[in-house]
CSV table of C-alpha atoms in Angstrom, one decimal:
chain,number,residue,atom,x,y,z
A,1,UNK,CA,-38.0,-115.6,141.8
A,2,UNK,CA,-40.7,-113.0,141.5
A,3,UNK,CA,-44.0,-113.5,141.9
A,4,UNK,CA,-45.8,-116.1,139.4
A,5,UNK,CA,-46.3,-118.9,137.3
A,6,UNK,CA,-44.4,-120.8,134.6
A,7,UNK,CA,-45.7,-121.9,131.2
A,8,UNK,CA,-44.3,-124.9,129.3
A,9,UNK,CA,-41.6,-126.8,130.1
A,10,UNK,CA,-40.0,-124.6,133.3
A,11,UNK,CA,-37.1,-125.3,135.1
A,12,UNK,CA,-36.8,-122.6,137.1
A,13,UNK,CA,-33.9,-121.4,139.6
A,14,UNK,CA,-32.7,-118.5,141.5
A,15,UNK,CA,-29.1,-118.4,144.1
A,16,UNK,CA,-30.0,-118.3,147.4
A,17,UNK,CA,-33.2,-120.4,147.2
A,18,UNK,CA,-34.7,-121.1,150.2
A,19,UNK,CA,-37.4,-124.0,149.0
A,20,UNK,CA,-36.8,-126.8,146.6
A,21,UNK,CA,-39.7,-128.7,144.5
A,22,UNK,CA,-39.5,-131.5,142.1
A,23,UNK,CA,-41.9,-133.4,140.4
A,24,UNK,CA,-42.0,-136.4,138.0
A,25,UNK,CA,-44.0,-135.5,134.6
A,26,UNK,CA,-46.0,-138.8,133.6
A,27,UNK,CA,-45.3,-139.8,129.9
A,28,UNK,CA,-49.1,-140.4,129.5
A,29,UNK,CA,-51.5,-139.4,131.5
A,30,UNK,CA,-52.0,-141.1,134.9
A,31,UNK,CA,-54.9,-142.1,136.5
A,32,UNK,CA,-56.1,-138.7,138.1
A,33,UNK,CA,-55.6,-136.5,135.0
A,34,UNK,CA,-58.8,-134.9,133.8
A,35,UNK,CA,-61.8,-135.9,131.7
A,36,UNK,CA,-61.1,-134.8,127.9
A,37,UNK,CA,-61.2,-131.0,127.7
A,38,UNK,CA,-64.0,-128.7,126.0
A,39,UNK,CA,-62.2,-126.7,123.7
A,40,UNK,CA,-62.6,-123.3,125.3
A,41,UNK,CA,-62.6,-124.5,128.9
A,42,UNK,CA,-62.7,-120.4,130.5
A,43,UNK,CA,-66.2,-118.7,129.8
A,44,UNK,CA,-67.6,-115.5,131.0
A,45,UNK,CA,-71.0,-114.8,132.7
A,46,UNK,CA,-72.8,-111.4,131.9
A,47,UNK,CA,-75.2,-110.0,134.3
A,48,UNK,CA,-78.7,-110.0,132.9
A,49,UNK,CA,-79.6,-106.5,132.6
A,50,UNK,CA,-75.8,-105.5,131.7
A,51,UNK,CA,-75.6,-107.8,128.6
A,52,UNK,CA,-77.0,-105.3,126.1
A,53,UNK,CA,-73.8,-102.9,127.5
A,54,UNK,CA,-70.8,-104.9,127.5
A,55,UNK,CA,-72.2,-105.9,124.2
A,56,UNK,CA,-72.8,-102.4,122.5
A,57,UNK,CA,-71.1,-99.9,124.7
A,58,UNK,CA,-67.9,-101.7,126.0
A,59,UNK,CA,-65.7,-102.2,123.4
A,60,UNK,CA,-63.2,-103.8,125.6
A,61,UNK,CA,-65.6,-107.2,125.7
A,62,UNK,CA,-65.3,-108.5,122.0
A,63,UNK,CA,-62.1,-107.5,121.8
A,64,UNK,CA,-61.0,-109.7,124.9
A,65,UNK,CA,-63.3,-112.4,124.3
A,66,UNK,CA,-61.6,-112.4,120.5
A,67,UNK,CA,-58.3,-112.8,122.5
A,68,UNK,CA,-59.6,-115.9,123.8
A,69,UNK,CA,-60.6,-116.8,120.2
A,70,UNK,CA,-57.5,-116.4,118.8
A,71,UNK,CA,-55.5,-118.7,121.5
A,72,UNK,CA,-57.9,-121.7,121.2
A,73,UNK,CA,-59.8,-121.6,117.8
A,74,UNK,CA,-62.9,-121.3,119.0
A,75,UNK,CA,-64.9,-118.4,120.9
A,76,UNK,CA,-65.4,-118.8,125.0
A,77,UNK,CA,-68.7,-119.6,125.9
A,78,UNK,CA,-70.8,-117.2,127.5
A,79,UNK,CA,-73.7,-116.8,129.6
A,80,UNK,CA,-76.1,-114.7,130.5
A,81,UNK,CA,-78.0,-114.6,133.8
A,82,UNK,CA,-77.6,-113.7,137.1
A,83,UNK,CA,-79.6,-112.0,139.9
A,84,UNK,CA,-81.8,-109.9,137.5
A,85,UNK,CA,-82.4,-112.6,135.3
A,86,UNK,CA,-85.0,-112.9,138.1
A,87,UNK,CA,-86.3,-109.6,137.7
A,88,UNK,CA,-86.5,-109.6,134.8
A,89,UNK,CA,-89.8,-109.8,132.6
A,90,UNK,CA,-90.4,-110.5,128.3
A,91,UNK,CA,-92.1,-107.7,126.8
A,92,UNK,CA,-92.5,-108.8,122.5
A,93,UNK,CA,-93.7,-105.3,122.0
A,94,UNK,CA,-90.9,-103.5,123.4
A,95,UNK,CA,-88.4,-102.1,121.0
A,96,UNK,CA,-85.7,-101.7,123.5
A,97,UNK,CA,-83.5,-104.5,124.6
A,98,UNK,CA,-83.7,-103.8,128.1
A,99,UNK,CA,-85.2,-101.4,130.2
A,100,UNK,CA,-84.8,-100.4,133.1
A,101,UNK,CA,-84.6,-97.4,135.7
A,102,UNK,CA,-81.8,-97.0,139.0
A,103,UNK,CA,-81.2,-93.8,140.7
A,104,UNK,CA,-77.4,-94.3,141.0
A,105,UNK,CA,-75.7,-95.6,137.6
A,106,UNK,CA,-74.0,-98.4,139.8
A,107,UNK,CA,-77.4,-100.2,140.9
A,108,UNK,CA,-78.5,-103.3,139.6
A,109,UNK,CA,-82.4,-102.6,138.6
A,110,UNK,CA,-85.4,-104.2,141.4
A,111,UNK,CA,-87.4,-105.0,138.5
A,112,UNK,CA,-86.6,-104.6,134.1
A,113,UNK,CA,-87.9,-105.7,130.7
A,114,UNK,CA,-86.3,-106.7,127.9
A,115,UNK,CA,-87.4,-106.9,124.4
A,116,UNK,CA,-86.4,-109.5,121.3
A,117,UNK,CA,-83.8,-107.4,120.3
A,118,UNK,CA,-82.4,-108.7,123.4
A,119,UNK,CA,-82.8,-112.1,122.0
A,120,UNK,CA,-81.3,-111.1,118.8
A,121,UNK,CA,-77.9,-109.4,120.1
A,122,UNK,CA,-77.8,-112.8,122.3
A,123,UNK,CA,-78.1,-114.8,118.5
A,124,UNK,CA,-75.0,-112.7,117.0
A,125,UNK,CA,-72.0,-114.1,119.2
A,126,UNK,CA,-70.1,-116.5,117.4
A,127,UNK,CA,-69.8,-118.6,120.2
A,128,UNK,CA,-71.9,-120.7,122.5
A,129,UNK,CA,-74.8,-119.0,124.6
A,130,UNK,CA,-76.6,-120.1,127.8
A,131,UNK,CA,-79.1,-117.4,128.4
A,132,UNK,CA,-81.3,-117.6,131.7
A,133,UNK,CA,-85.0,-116.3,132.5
A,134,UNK,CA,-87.2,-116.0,135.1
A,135,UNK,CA,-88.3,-118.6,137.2
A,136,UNK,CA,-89.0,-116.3,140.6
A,137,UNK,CA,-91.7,-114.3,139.1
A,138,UNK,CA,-93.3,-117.6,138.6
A,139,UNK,CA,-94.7,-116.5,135.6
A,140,UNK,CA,-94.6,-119.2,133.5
A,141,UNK,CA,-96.2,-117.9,130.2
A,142,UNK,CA,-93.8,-115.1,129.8
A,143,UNK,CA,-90.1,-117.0,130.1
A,144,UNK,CA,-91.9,-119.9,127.7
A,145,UNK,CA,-92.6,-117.2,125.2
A,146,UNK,CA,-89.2,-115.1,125.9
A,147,UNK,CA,-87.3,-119.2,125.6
A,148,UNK,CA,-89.3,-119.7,121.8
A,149,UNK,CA,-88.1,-116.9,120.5
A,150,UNK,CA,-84.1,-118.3,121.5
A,151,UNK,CA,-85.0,-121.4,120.3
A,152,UNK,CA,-85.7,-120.0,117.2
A,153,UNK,CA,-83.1,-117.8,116.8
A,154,UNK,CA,-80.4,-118.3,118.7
A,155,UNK,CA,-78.2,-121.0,116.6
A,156,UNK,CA,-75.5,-120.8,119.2
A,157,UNK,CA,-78.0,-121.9,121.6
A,158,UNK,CA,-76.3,-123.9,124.7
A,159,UNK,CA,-78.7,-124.6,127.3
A,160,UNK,CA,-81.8,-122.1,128.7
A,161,UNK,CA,-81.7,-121.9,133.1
A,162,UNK,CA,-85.2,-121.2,134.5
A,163,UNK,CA,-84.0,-119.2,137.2
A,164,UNK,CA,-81.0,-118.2,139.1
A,165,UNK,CA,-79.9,-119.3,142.7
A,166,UNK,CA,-82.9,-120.4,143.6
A,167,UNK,CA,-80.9,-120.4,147.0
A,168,UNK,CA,-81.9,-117.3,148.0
A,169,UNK,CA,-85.6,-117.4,147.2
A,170,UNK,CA,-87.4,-116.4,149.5
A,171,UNK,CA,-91.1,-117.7,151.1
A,172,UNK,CA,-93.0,-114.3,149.6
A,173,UNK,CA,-91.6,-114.8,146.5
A,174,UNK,CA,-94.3,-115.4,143.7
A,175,UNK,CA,-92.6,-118.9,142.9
A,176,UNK,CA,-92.9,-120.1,146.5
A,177,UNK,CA,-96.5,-120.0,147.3
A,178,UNK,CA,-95.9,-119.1,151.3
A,179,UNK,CA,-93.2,-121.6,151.8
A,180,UNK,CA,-89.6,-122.1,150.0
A,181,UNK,CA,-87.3,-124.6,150.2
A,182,UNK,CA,-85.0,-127.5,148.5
A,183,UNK,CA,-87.5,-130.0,148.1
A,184,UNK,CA,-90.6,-127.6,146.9
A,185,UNK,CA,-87.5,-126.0,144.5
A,186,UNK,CA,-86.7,-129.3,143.1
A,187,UNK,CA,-90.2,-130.1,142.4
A,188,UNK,CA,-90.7,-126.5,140.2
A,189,UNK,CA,-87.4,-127.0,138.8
A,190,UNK,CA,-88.4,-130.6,137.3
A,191,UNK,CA,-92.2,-129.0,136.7
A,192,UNK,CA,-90.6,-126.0,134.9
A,193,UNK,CA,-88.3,-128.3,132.6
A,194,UNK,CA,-91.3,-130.3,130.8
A,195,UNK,CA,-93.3,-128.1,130.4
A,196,UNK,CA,-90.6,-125.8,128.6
A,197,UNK,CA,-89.2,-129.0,126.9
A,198,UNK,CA,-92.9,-129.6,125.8
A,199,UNK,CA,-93.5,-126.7,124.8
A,200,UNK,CA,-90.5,-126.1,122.4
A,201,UNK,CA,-90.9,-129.9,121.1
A,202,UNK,CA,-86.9,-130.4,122.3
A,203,UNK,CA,-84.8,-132.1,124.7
A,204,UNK,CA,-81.5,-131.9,125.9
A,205,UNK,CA,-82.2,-127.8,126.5
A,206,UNK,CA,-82.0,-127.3,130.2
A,207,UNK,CA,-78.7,-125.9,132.5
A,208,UNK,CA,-80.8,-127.1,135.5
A,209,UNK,CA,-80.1,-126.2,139.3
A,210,UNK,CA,-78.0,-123.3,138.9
A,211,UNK,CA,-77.2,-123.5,143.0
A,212,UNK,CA,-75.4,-121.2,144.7
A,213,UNK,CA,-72.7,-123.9,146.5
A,214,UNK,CA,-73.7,-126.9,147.9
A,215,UNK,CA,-75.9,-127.0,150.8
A,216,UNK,CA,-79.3,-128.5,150.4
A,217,UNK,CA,-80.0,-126.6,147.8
A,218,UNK,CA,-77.6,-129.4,145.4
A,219,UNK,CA,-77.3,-130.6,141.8
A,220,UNK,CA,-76.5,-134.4,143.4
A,221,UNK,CA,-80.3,-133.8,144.9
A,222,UNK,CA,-81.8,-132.2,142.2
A,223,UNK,CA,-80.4,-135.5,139.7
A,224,UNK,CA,-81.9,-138.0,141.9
A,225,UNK,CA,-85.3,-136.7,141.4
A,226,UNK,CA,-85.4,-135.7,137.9
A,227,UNK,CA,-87.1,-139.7,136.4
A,228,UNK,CA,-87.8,-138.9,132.9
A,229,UNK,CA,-87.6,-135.5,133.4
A,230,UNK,CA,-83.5,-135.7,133.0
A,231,UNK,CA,-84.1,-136.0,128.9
A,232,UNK,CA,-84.7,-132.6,129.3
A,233,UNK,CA,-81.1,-131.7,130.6
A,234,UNK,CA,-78.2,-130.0,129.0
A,235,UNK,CA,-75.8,-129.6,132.2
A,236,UNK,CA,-76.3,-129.4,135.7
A,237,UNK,CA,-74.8,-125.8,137.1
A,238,UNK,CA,-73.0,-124.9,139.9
A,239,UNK,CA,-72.1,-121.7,141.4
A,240,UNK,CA,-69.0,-120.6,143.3
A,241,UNK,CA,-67.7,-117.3,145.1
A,242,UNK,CA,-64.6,-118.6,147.2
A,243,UNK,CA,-65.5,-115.4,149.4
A,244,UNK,CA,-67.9,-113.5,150.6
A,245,UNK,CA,-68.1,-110.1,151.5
A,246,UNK,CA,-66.5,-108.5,154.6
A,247,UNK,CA,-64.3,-111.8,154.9
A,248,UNK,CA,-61.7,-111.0,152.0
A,249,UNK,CA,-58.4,-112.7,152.5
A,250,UNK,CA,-56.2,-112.8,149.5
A,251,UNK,CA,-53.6,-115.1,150.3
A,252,UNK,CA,-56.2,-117.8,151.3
A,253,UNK,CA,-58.4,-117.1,147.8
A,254,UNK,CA,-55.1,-117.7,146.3
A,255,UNK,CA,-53.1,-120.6,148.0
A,256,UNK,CA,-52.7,-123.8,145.7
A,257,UNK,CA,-54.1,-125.9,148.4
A,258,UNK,CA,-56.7,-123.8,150.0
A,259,UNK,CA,-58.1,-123.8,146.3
A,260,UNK,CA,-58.3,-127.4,146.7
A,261,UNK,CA,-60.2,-127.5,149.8
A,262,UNK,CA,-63.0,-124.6,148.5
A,263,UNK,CA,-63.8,-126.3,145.4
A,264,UNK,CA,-64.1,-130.2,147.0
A,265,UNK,CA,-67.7,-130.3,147.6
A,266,UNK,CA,-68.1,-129.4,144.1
A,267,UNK,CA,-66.8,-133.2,143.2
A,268,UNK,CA,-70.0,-134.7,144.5
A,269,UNK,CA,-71.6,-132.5,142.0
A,270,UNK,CA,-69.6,-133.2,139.2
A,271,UNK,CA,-69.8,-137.2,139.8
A,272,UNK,CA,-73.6,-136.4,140.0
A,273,UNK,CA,-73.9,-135.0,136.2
A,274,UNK,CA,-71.7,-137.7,135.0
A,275,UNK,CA,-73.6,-140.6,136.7
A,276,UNK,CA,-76.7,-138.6,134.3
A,277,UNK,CA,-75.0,-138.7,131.3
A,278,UNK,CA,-74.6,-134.8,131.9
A,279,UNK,CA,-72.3,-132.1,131.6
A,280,UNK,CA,-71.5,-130.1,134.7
A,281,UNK,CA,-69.9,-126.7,134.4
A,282,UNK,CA,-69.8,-123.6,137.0
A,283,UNK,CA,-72.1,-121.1,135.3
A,284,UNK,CA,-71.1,-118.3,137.4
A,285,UNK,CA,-68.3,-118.1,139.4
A,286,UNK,CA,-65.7,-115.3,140.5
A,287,UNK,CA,-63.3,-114.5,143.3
A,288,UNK,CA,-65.7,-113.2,146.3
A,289,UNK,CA,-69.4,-111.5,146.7
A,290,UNK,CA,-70.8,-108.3,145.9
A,291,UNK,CA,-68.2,-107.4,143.0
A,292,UNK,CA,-65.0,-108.9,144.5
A,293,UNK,CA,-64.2,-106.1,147.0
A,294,UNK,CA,-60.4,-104.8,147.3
A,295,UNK,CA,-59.0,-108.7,146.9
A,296,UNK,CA,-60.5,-109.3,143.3
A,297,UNK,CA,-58.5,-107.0,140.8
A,298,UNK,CA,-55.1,-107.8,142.2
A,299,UNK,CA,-52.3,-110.2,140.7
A,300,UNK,CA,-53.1,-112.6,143.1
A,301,UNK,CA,-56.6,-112.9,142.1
A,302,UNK,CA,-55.0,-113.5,138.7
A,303,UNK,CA,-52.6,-116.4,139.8
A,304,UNK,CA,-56.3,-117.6,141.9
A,305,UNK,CA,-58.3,-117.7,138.2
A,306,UNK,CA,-55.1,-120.1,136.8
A,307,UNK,CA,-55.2,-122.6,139.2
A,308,UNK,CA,-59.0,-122.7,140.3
A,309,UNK,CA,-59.5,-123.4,136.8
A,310,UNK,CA,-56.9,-126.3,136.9
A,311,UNK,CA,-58.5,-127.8,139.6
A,312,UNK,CA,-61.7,-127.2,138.4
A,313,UNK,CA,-61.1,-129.5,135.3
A,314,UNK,CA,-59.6,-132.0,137.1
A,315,UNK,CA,-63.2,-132.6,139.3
A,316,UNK,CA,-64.5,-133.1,136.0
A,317,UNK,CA,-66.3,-129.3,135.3
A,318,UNK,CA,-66.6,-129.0,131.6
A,319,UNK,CA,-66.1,-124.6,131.8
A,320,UNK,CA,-66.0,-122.2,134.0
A,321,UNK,CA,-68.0,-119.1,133.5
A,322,UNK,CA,-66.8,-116.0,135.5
A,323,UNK,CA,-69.2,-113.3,136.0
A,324,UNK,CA,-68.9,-109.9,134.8
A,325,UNK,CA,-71.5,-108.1,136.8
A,326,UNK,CA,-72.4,-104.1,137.1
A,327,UNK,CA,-70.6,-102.0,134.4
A,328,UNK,CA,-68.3,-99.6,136.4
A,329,UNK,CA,-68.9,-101.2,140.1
A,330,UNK,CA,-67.6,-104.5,140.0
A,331,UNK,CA,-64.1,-105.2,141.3
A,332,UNK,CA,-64.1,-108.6,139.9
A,333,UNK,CA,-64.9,-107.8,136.2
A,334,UNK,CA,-62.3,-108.4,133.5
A,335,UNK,CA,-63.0,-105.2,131.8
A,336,UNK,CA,-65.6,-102.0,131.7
A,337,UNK,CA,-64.4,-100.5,135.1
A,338,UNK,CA,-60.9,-100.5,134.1
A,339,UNK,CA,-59.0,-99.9,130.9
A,340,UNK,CA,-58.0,-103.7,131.9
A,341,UNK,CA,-58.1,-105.3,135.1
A,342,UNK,CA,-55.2,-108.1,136.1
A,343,UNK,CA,-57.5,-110.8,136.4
A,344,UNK,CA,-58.4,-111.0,133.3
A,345,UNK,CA,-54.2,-111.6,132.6
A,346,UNK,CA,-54.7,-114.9,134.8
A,347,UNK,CA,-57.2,-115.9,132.4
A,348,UNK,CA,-55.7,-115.0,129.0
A,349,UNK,CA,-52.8,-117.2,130.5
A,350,UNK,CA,-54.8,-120.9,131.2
A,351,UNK,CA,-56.5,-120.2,128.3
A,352,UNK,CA,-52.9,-120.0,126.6
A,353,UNK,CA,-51.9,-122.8,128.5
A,354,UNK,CA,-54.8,-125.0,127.6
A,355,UNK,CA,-54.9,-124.4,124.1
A,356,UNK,CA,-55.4,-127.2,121.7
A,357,UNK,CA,-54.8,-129.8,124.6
A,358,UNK,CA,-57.1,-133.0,125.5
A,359,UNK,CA,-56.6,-133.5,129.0
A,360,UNK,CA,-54.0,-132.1,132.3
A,361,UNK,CA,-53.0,-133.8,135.4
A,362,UNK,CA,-51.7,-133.0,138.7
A,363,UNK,CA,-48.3,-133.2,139.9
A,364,UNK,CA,-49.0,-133.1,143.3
A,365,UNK,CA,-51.1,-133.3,146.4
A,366,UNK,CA,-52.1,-130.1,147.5
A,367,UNK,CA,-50.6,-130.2,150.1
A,368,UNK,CA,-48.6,-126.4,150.5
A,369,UNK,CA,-48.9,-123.2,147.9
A,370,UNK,CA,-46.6,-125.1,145.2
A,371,UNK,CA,-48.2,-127.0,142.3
A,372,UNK,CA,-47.9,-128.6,138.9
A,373,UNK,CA,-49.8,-129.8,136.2
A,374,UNK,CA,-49.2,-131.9,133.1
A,375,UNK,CA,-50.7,-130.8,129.8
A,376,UNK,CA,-51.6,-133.8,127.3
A,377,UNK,CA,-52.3,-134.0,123.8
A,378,UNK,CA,-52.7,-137.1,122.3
A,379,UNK,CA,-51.6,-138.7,125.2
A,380,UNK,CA,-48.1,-137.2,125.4
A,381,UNK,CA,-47.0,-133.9,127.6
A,382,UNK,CA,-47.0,-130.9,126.1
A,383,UNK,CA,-46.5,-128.4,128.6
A,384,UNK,CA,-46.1,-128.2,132.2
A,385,UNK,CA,-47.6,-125.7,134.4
A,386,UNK,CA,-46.2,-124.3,137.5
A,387,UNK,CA,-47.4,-122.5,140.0
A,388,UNK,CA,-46.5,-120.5,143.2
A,389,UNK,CA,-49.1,-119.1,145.3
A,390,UNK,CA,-46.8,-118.2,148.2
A,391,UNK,CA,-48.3,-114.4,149.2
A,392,UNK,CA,-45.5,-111.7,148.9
A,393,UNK,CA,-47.0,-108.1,149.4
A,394,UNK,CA,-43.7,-106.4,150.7
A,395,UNK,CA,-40.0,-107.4,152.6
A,396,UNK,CA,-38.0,-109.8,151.7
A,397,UNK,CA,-39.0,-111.8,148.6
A,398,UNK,CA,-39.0,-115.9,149.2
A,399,UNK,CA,-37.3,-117.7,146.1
A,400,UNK,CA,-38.5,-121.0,144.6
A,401,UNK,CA,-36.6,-124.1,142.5
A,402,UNK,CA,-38.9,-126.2,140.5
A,403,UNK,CA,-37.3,-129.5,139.1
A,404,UNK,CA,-39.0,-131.3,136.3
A,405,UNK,CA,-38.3,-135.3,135.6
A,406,UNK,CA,-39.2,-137.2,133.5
A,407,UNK,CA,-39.3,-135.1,130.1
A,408,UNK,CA,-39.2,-136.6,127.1
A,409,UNK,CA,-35.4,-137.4,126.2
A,410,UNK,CA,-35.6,-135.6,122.9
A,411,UNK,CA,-36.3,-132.2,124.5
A,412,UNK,CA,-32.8,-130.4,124.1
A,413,UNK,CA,-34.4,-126.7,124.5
A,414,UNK,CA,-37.5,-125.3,126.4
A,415,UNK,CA,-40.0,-121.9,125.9
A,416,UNK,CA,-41.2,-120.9,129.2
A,417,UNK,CA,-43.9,-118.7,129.8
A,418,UNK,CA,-44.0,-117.0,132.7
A,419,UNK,CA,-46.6,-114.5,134.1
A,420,UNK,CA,-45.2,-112.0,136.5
A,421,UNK,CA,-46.5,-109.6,138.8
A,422,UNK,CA,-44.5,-106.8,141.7
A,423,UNK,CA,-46.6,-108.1,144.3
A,424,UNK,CA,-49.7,-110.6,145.1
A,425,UNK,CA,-51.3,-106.9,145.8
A,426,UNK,CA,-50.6,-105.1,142.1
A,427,UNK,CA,-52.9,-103.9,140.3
A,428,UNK,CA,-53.0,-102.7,136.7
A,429,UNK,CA,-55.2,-99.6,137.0
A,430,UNK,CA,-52.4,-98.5,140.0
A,431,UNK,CA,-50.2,-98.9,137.7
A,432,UNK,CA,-48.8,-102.0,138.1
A,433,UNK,CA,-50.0,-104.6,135.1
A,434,UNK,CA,-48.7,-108.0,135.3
A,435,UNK,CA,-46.0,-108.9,132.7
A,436,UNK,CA,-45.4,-112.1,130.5
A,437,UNK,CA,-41.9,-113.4,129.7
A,438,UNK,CA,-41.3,-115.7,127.2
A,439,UNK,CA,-37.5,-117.1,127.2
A,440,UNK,CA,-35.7,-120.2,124.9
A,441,UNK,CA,-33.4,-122.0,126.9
A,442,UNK,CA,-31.4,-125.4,126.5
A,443,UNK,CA,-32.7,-127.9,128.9
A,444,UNK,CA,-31.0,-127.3,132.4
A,445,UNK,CA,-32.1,-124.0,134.1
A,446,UNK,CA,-34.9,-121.5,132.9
């Protein structure tokens, strides 16, 4: 069997197999299925000061994001933020909607303004917006003025951050007053969401934490401080890179059960938010550091984006946001480097997979590079997902069996899905795009 995963009900087979799996579909779902699902669980993140470009220059963005649109019914959320959120000051006279100057087209700007025609092209998506501003600068006037005017226009307002990865703040930034750390960041955090609250007569407005990981630096923290303060929460937000730069290793970023052993802190978060009353979603999130490196726009990275958002769901994340950072030096990004790169093929495919369903389940433990997942709609199956993560790059190619019971008895003929790819390694602009089959079969073999 080459390379991939399975869509649907999947039985599939190959001679000479040398590994077997079966697993047992639940009629309803069990115990450890998911919370109910958003409707458009995959989201993307835009870079602060390259939203006005993937929205006006790169045509490829609408037109994948539509993609999305089509599949589900409704448009994936986005967000906008990121590192230069934090650079980033309001300027209500300016009639640009960003500026900013770099001596090498793939820098990220030290410092940028951005005008209310930035606001504006943030108002036209059809879908749902988060939109972050800067808390680092510590100037509070300007992001309360640049967060009226989205109050007031943005309709598809989500949630406003006040600040991004407050992490990596540092003790000369403006914000820290000499010395930085969790506790004086929870304090400005809870400070920052009144006043802004307050100020736009609101509640119920804030994506608050917006943490790189889980360290000290934690959403579970940040909750147990927040008194009456947490009226003025939307969601708590998380961020995740599996890797970081100069360790890329794509067989672990891609293994069904290392997955599962990156993203468990994150349950502490998740149970955090819902002890609140809150949502909890990762607002930015994407394979590895620094735009991805060589691992990030390979098929494997594309079988990674399936199952981490799986999993993800299943700790209770309401959507995933995966950033899309600087236009034409990013590895990682979907689209605007490439013509197309293969991850975004991982996430066309859970988005297909997920469509129009309520909640999805595990079939396993996690315990080796082979999983399933139950897909439930009014509390009956509807498709199973399959996955093998086992790393081929070159050789001899190991083959996998997958044995479903449990189906319901009227089934007499299957669609399977599957997403394929020459190697964990391929990569579409090498030439080598991932395909998807789609195949009717009686029930038996796939």
């Amino acid at each position: 069997m080459i390379q991939g995963i399975g869509l649907l009900w999947l039985l599939s087979h190959a001679p000479q197999l040398v590994a077997a799996v079966a697993y047992s579909v639940p009629s309803s779902p069990p115990s450890n299925a998911s919370p109910v699902l958003d409707a458009a669980p995959v989201g993307v993140s835009l870079e602060f000061f390259t939203f006005p470009g993937y929205m006006e220059n790169v045509t490829s963005t609408m037109a994948c994001l539509r993609n999305f649109r089509d599949l589900t019914g409704s448009w994936p959320p986005i967000r906008i933020g990121g590192t230069t959120q934090d650079r980033a000051t309001y300027n209500a006279q300016s009639s640009a909607a960003v500026t900013y100057s770099v001596s090498n087209p793939a820098d990220a700007p030290m410092s940028l303004t951005y005008g209310p025609s930035f606001i504006d092209l943030a108002a036209s998506y059809p879908g749902r917006v988060i939109i972050g501003f800067n808390r680092r600068l510590n100037n509070l006037a300007n992001t309360l003025a640049a967060a009226r005017l989205a109050f007031q226009k943005m309709r598809n307002l989500d949630s406003i951050e006040l600040g991004n990865e407050p992490n990596f703040y540092t003790n000369s930034d403006p914000i820290a007053g000499g010395t930085w750390n969790a506790a004086r960041d929870r304090a400005s955090q809870i400070e920052w969401q009144k006043a802004l609250a307050s100020n736009l007569s609101t509640s119920n407005i804030i994506s608050a934490g917006v943490f790189f990981g889980t360290d000290n630096f934690n959403n579970a923290n940040l909750a147990r401080e927040e008194g009456n303060a947490i009226a003025t929460i939307k969601n708590f937000n998380s961020h995740n890179y599996p890797q970081w730069a100069g360790t890329y290793n794509l067989a672990r970023l891609m293994s069904h059960s290392a997955i599962a052993t990156q993203i468990a802190p994150f349950k502490a978060e998740a149970m955090a938010a819902k002890a609140a009353g809150k949502e909890y979603i990762l607002g930015e999130s994407n394979s590895a550091t620094q735009g991805g490196g060589g691992i990030s726009p390979t098929f494997g990275a594309s079988l990674w984006i399936v199952d981490y958002v799986a999993q993800s769901l299943l700790l209770g994340v309401k959507s995933v946001y995966f950033h899309q950072g600087t236009i034409g030096n990013c590895q990682y990004c979907w689209w605007g480097r490439y013509s197309m790169g293969n991850p975004y093929y991982g996430a066309y495919f859970i988005t297909a997979a997920l469509a129009g369903a309520q909640r999805i389940a595990p079939l396993d433990n996690f315990s080796n590079n082979f999983g399933g997942y139950a897909i439930y709609k009014d509390n009956k199956p509807i498709r199973v997902l399959l996955i093998n993560s086992n790393y081929y790059e070159s050789g001899t190619r190991s083959r996998e069996s997958f044995t479903l019971t449990g189906l319901p008895s009227n089934i007499t003929s299957v669609i399977s899905k599957r997403l394929t790819g020459a190697s964990a390694v391929a990569r579409h602009d090498r030439g080598t795009p991932p395909h998807l089959v789609v195949k009717l079969s009686k029930m038996g073999r796939v």
